[in-house]
CSV table of C-alpha atoms in Angstrom, one decimal:
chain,number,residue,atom,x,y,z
A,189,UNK,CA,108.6,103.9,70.0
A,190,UNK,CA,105.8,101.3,68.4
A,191,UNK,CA,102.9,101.0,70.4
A,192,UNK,CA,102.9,97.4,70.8
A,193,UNK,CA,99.9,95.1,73.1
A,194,UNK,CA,99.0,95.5,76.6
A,195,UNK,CA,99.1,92.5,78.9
A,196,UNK,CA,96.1,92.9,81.1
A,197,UNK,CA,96.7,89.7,83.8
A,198,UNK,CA,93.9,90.3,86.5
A,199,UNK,CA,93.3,87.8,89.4
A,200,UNK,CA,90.1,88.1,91.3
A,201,UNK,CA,87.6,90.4,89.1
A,202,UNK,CA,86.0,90.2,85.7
A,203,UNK,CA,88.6,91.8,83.5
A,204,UNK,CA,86.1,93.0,80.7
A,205,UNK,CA,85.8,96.6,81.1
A,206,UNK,CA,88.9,97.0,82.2
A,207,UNK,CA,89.6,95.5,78.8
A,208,UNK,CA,86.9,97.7,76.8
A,209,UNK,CA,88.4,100.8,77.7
A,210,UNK,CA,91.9,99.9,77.4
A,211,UNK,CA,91.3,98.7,73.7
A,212,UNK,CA,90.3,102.1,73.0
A,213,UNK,CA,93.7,102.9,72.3
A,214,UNK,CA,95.5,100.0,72.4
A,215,UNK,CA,95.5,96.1,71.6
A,216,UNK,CA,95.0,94.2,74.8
A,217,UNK,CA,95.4,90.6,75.9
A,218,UNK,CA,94.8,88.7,78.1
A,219,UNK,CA,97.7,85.7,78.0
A,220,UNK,CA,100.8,86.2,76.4
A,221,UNK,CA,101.6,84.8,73.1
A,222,UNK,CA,103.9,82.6,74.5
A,223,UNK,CA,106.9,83.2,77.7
A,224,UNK,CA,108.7,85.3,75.6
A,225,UNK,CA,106.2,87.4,73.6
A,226,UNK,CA,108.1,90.5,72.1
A,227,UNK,CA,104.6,92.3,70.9
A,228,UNK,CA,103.5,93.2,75.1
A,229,UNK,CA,105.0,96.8,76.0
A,230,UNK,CA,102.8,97.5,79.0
A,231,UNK,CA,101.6,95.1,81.8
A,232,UNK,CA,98.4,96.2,83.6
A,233,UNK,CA,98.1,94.4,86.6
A,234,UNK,CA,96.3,93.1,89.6
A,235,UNK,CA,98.0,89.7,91.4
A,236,UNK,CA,99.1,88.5,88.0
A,237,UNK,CA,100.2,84.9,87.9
A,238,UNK,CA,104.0,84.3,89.3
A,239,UNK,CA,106.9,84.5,86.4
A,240,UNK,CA,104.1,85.9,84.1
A,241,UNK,CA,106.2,88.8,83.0
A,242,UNK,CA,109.4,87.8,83.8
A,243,UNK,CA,110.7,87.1,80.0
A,244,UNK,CA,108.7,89.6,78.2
A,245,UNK,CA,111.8,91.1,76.2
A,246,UNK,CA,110.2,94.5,74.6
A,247,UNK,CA,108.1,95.0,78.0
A,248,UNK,CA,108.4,98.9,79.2
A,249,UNK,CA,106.4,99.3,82.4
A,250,UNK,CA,104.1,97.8,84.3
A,251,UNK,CA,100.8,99.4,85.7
A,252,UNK,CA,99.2,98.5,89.0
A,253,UNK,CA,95.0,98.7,89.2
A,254,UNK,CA,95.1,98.9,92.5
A,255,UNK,CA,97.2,101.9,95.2
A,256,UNK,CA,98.6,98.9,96.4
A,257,UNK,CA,102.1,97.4,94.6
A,258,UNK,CA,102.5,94.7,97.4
A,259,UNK,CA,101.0,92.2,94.7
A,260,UNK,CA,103.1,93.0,92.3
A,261,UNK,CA,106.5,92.5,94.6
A,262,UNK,CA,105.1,89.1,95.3
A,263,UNK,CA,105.9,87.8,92.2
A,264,UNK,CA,109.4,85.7,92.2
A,265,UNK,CA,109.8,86.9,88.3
A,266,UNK,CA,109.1,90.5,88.6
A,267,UNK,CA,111.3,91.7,85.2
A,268,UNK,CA,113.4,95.0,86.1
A,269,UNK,CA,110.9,97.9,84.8
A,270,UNK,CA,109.8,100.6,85.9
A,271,UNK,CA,105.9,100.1,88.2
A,272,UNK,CA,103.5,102.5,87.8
A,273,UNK,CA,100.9,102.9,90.6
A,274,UNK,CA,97.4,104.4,90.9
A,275,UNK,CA,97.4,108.2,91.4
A,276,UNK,CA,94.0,109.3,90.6
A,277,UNK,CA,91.3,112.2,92.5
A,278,UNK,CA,88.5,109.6,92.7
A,279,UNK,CA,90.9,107.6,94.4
A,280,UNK,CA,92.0,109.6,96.9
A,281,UNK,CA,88.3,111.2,97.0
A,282,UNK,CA,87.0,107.8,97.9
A,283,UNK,CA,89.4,107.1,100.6
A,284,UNK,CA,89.0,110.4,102.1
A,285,UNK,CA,85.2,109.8,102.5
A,286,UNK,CA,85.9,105.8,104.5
A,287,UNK,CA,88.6,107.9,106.7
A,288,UNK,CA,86.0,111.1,107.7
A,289,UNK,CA,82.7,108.3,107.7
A,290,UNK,CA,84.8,106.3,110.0
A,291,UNK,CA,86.3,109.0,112.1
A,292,UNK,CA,82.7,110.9,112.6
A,293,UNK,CA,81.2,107.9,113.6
A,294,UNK,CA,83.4,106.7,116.5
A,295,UNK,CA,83.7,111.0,117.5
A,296,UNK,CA,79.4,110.6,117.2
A,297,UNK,CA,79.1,107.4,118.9
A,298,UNK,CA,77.6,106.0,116.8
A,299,UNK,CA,78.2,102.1,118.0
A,300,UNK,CA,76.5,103.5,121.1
A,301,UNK,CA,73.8,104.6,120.1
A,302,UNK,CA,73.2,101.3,117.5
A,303,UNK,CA,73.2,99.3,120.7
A,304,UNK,CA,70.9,101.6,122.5
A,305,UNK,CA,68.3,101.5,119.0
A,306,UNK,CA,68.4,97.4,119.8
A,307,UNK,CA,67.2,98.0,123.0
A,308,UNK,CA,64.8,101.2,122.6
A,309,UNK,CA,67.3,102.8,124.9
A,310,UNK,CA,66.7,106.7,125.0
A,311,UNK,CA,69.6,108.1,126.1
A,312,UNK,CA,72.0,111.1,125.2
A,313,UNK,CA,75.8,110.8,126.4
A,314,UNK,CA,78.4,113.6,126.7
A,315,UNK,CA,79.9,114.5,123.1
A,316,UNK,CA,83.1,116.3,123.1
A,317,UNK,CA,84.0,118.7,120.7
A,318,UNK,CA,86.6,117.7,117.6
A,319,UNK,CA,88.9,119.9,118.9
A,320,UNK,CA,89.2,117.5,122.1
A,321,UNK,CA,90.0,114.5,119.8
A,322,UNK,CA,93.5,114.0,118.1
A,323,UNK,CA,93.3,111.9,115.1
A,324,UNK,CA,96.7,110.1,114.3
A,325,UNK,CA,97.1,108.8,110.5
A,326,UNK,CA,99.8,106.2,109.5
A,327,UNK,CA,101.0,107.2,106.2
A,328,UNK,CA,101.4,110.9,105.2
A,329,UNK,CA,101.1,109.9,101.1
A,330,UNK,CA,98.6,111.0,99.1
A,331,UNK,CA,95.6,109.3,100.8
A,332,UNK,CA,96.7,110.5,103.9
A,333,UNK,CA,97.4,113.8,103.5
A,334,UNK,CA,94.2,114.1,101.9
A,335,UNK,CA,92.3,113.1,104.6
A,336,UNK,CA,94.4,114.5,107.6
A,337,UNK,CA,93.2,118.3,105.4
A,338,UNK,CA,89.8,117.2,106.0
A,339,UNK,CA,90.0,116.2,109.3
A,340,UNK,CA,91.4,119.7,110.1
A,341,UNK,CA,88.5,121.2,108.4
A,342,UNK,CA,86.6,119.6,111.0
A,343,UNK,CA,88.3,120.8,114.0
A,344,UNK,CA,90.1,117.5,114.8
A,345,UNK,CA,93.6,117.9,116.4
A,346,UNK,CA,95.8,115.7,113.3
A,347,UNK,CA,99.0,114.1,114.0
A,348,UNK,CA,101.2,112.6,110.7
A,349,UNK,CA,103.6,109.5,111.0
A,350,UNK,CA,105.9,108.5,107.9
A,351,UNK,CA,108.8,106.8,107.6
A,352,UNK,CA,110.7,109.8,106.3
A,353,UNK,CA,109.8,113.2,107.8
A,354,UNK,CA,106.8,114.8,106.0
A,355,UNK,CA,105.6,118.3,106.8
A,356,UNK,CA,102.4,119.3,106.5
A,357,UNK,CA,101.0,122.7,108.2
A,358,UNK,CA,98.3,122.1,111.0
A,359,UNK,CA,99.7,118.4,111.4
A,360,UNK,CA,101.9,117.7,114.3
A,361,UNK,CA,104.2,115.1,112.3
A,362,UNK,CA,106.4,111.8,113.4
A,363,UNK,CA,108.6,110.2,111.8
A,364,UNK,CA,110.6,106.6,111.9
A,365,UNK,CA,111.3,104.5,114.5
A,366,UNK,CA,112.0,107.1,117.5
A,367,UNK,CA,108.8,109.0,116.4
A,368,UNK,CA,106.9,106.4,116.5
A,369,UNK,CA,105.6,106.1,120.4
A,370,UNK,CA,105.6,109.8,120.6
A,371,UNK,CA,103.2,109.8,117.4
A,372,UNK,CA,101.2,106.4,119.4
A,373,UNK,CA,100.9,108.4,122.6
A,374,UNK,CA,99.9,111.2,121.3
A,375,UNK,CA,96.5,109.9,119.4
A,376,UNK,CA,93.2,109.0,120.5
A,377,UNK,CA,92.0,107.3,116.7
A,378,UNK,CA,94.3,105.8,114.9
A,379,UNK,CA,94.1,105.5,111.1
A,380,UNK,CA,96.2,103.2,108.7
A,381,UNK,CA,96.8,104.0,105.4
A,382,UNK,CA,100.4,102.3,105.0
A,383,UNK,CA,101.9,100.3,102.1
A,384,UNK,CA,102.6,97.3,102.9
A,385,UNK,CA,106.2,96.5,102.9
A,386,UNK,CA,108.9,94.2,104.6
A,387,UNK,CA,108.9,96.8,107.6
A,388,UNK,CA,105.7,97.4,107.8
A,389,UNK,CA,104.0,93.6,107.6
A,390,UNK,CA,102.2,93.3,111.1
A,391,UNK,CA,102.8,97.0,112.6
A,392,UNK,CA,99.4,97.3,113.8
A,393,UNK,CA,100.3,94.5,116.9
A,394,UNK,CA,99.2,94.5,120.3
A,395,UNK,CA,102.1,96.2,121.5
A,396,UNK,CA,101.9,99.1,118.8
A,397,UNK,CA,98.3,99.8,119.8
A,398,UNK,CA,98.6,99.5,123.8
A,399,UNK,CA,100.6,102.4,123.3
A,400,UNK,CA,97.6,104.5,121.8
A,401,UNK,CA,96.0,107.5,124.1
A,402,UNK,CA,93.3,105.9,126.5
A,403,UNK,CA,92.3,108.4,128.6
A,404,UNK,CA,90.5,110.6,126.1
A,405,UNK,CA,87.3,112.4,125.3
A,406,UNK,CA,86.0,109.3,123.2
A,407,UNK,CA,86.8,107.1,126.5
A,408,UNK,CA,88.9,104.7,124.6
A,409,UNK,CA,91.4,104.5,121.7
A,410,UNK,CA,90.3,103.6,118.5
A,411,UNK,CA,91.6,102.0,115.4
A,412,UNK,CA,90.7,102.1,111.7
A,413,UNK,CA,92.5,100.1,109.4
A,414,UNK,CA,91.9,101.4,105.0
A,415,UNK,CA,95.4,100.5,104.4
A,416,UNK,CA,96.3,96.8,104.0
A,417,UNK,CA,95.5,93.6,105.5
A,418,UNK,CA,98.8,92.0,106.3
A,419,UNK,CA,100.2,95.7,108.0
A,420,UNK,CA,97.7,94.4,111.4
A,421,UNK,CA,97.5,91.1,113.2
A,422,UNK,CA,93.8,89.9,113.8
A,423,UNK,CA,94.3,87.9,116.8
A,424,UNK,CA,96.4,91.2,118.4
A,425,UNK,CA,93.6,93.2,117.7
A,426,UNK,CA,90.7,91.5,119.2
A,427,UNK,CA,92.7,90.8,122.2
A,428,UNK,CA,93.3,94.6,122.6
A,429,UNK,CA,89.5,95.0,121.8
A,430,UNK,CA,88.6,92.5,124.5
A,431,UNK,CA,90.7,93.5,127.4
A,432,UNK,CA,90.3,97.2,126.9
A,433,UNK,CA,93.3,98.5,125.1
A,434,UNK,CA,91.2,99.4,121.9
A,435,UNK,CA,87.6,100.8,122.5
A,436,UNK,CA,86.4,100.2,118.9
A,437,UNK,CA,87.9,99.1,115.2
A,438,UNK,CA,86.9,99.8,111.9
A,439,UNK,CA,88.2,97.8,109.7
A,440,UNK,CA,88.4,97.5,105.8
A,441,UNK,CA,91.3,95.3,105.2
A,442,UNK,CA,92.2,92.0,106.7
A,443,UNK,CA,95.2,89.5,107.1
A,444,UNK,CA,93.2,86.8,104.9
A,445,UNK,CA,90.4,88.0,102.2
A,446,UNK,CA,87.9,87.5,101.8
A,447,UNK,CA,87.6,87.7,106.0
A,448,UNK,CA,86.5,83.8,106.9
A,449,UNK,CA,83.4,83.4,108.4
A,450,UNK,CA,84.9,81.6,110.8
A,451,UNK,CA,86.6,84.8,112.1
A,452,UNK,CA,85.2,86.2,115.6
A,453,UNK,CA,85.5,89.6,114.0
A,454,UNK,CA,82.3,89.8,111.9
A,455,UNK,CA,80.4,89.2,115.2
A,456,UNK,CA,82.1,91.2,117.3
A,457,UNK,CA,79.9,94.2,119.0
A,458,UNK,CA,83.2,96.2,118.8
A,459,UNK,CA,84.2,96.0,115.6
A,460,UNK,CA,82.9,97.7,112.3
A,461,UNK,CA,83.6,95.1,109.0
A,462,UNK,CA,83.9,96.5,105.4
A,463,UNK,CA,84.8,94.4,102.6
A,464,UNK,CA,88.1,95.8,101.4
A,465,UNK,CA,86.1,98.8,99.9
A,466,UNK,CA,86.8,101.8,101.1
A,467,UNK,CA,88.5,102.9,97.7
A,468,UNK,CA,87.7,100.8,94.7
A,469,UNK,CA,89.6,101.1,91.4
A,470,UNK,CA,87.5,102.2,89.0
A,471,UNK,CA,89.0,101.7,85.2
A,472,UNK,CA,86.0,104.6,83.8
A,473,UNK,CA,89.3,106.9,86.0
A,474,UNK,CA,92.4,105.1,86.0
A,475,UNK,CA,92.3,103.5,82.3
A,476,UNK,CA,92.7,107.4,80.9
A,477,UNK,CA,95.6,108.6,83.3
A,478,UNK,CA,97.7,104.5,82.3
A,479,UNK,CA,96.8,105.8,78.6
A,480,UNK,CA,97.9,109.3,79.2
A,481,UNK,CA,100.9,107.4,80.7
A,482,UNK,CA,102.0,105.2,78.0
A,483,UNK,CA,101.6,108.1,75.6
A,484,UNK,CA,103.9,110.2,76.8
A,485,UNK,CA,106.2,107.1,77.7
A,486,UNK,CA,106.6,106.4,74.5
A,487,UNK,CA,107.4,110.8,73.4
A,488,UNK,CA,110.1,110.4,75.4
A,489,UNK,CA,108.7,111.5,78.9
A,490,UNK,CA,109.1,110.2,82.3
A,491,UNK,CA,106.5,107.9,83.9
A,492,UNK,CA,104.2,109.7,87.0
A,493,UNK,CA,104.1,107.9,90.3
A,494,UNK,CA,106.9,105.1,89.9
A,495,UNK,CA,107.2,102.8,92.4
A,496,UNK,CA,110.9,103.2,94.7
A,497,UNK,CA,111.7,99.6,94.7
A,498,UNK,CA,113.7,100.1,97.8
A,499,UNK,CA,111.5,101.5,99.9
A,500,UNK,CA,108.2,99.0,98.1
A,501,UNK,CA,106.2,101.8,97.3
């Protein structure tokens, strides 16, 4: 196989390193020469521009910068090639660190004790052990298995939910639709590390989370959502925030981004805000493993990580 150019099509970032390290190896642009450019053999991508790639004739595979694909399955013109997406141990090690930072600090209190600092309030509550607190994660991939091995290196109690059944020793695991309420009832913090998919567009509703543990050593249910923004509904979640059903939220992701200032969530005492960053994609780490990729692509190899179409992920 000839090499051929790399189609970088980025929406929302400065493309330039991304493009430095690329070029390292391979000849990278940034716009097609034309709709029907036969010298592009790779796409590397993040919310390229609708029908971008859909007439690319020589065009092999198509890399995602982000974990997420969803962007990619937006696009009406989406050619029929295999999609690549992110794998890679800075990644997962970045994820990992939002879940347990998250996790620790609604076990610790630590919204509590933020209030009690505003008021000079000197005061110690009850802290229960992790072993009292069950920690449920939506997703049992690679980011959430990750973290639900950390989290029982801590002691928490870890339950799993997947579409499929998943194993994984010390995790009490759910799976599909009739696992689902078990896996809900079950959990005292709930964290959300789905794709987002047909199915899974606005799982984290009011009904989903009035079905979490409340009656628990934290003395609430919890949510944290790392995953994507379109898998919860904002105006279900501060509902359940304000009438009880949730205790606190964490959340990185968020049905519109950036989050609008408008949005009662940034002020909310409740609620924890991060800018969609718990794991940034960083091209020093991913460029290498796309260029490993494409490599052995073209020796005849399969592609790592491709994207079931079916299932959107």
């Amino acid at each position: 196989m000839e090499k051929g150019r790399v189609l970088l099509a980025v929406t929302g970032f400065h493309p330039q390193r991304w493009r430095e390290l690329l070029s390292a190896e391979r000849e990278v642009v940034l716009e097609p020469d034309g709709a029907s450019d036969p010298s592009i053999t790779y796409a590397v991508v993040w919310k390229q521009k609708a029908n971008l790639l859909s007439s690319l004739p020589n065009l092999r595979a198509i890399f995602s910068i982000g974990a997420g694909v969803d962007h990619i399955f937006a696009d009406p013109g989406l050619p029929d090639v295999p999609i690549v997406k992110v794998v890679a141990d800075n990644l997962t090690q970045y994820m990992t660190e939002y879940v347990i930072w998250r996790v620790l600090d609604h076990h610790r209190q630590g919204m509590l004790y933020q209030a009690q600092q505003k008021k000079k309030t000197w005061h110690e509550p009850p802290q229960r052990p992790a072993g009292d607190i069950s920690v449920g994660i939506m997703g049992l991939g690679n980011l959430g298995r990750a973290a639900a091995s950390v989290l029982l290196s801590l002691g928490f109690a870890v339950n799993g939910w997947s579409r499929t059944v998943r194993p994984m020793k010390g995790v009490s695991t759910y799976a599909g639709e009739a696992g689902l309420i078990p896996f809900l009832n079950a959990t005292d913090i709930l964290v959300v590390l789905l794709p987002l998919t047909a199915q899974t567009q606005g799982i984290v509703s009011y009904s989903l989370l009035k079905e979490l543990r409340r009656r628990n050593g934290l003395g609430g249910s919890v949510l944290i959502n790392a995953g994507r923004g379109r898998l919860q509904k904002d105006a279900d979640i501060l509902r359940a925030l304000d009438d009880g059903t949730l205790k606190e939220a964490s959340l990185d992701v968020f049905e519109v981004e950036p989050l609008p200032k408008t949005s009662p969530l940034w002020a909310h005492p409740k609620v924890f805000v991060t800018p969609h960053a718990a794991a940034t994609s960083d091209p020093v780490h991913l460029v290498p493993i796309m260029l490993r990729q494409m490599a052995a692509y073209e020796r005849g190899e399969k592609l790592d990580n491709v994207v079931d179409r079916e299932a959107g992920y």
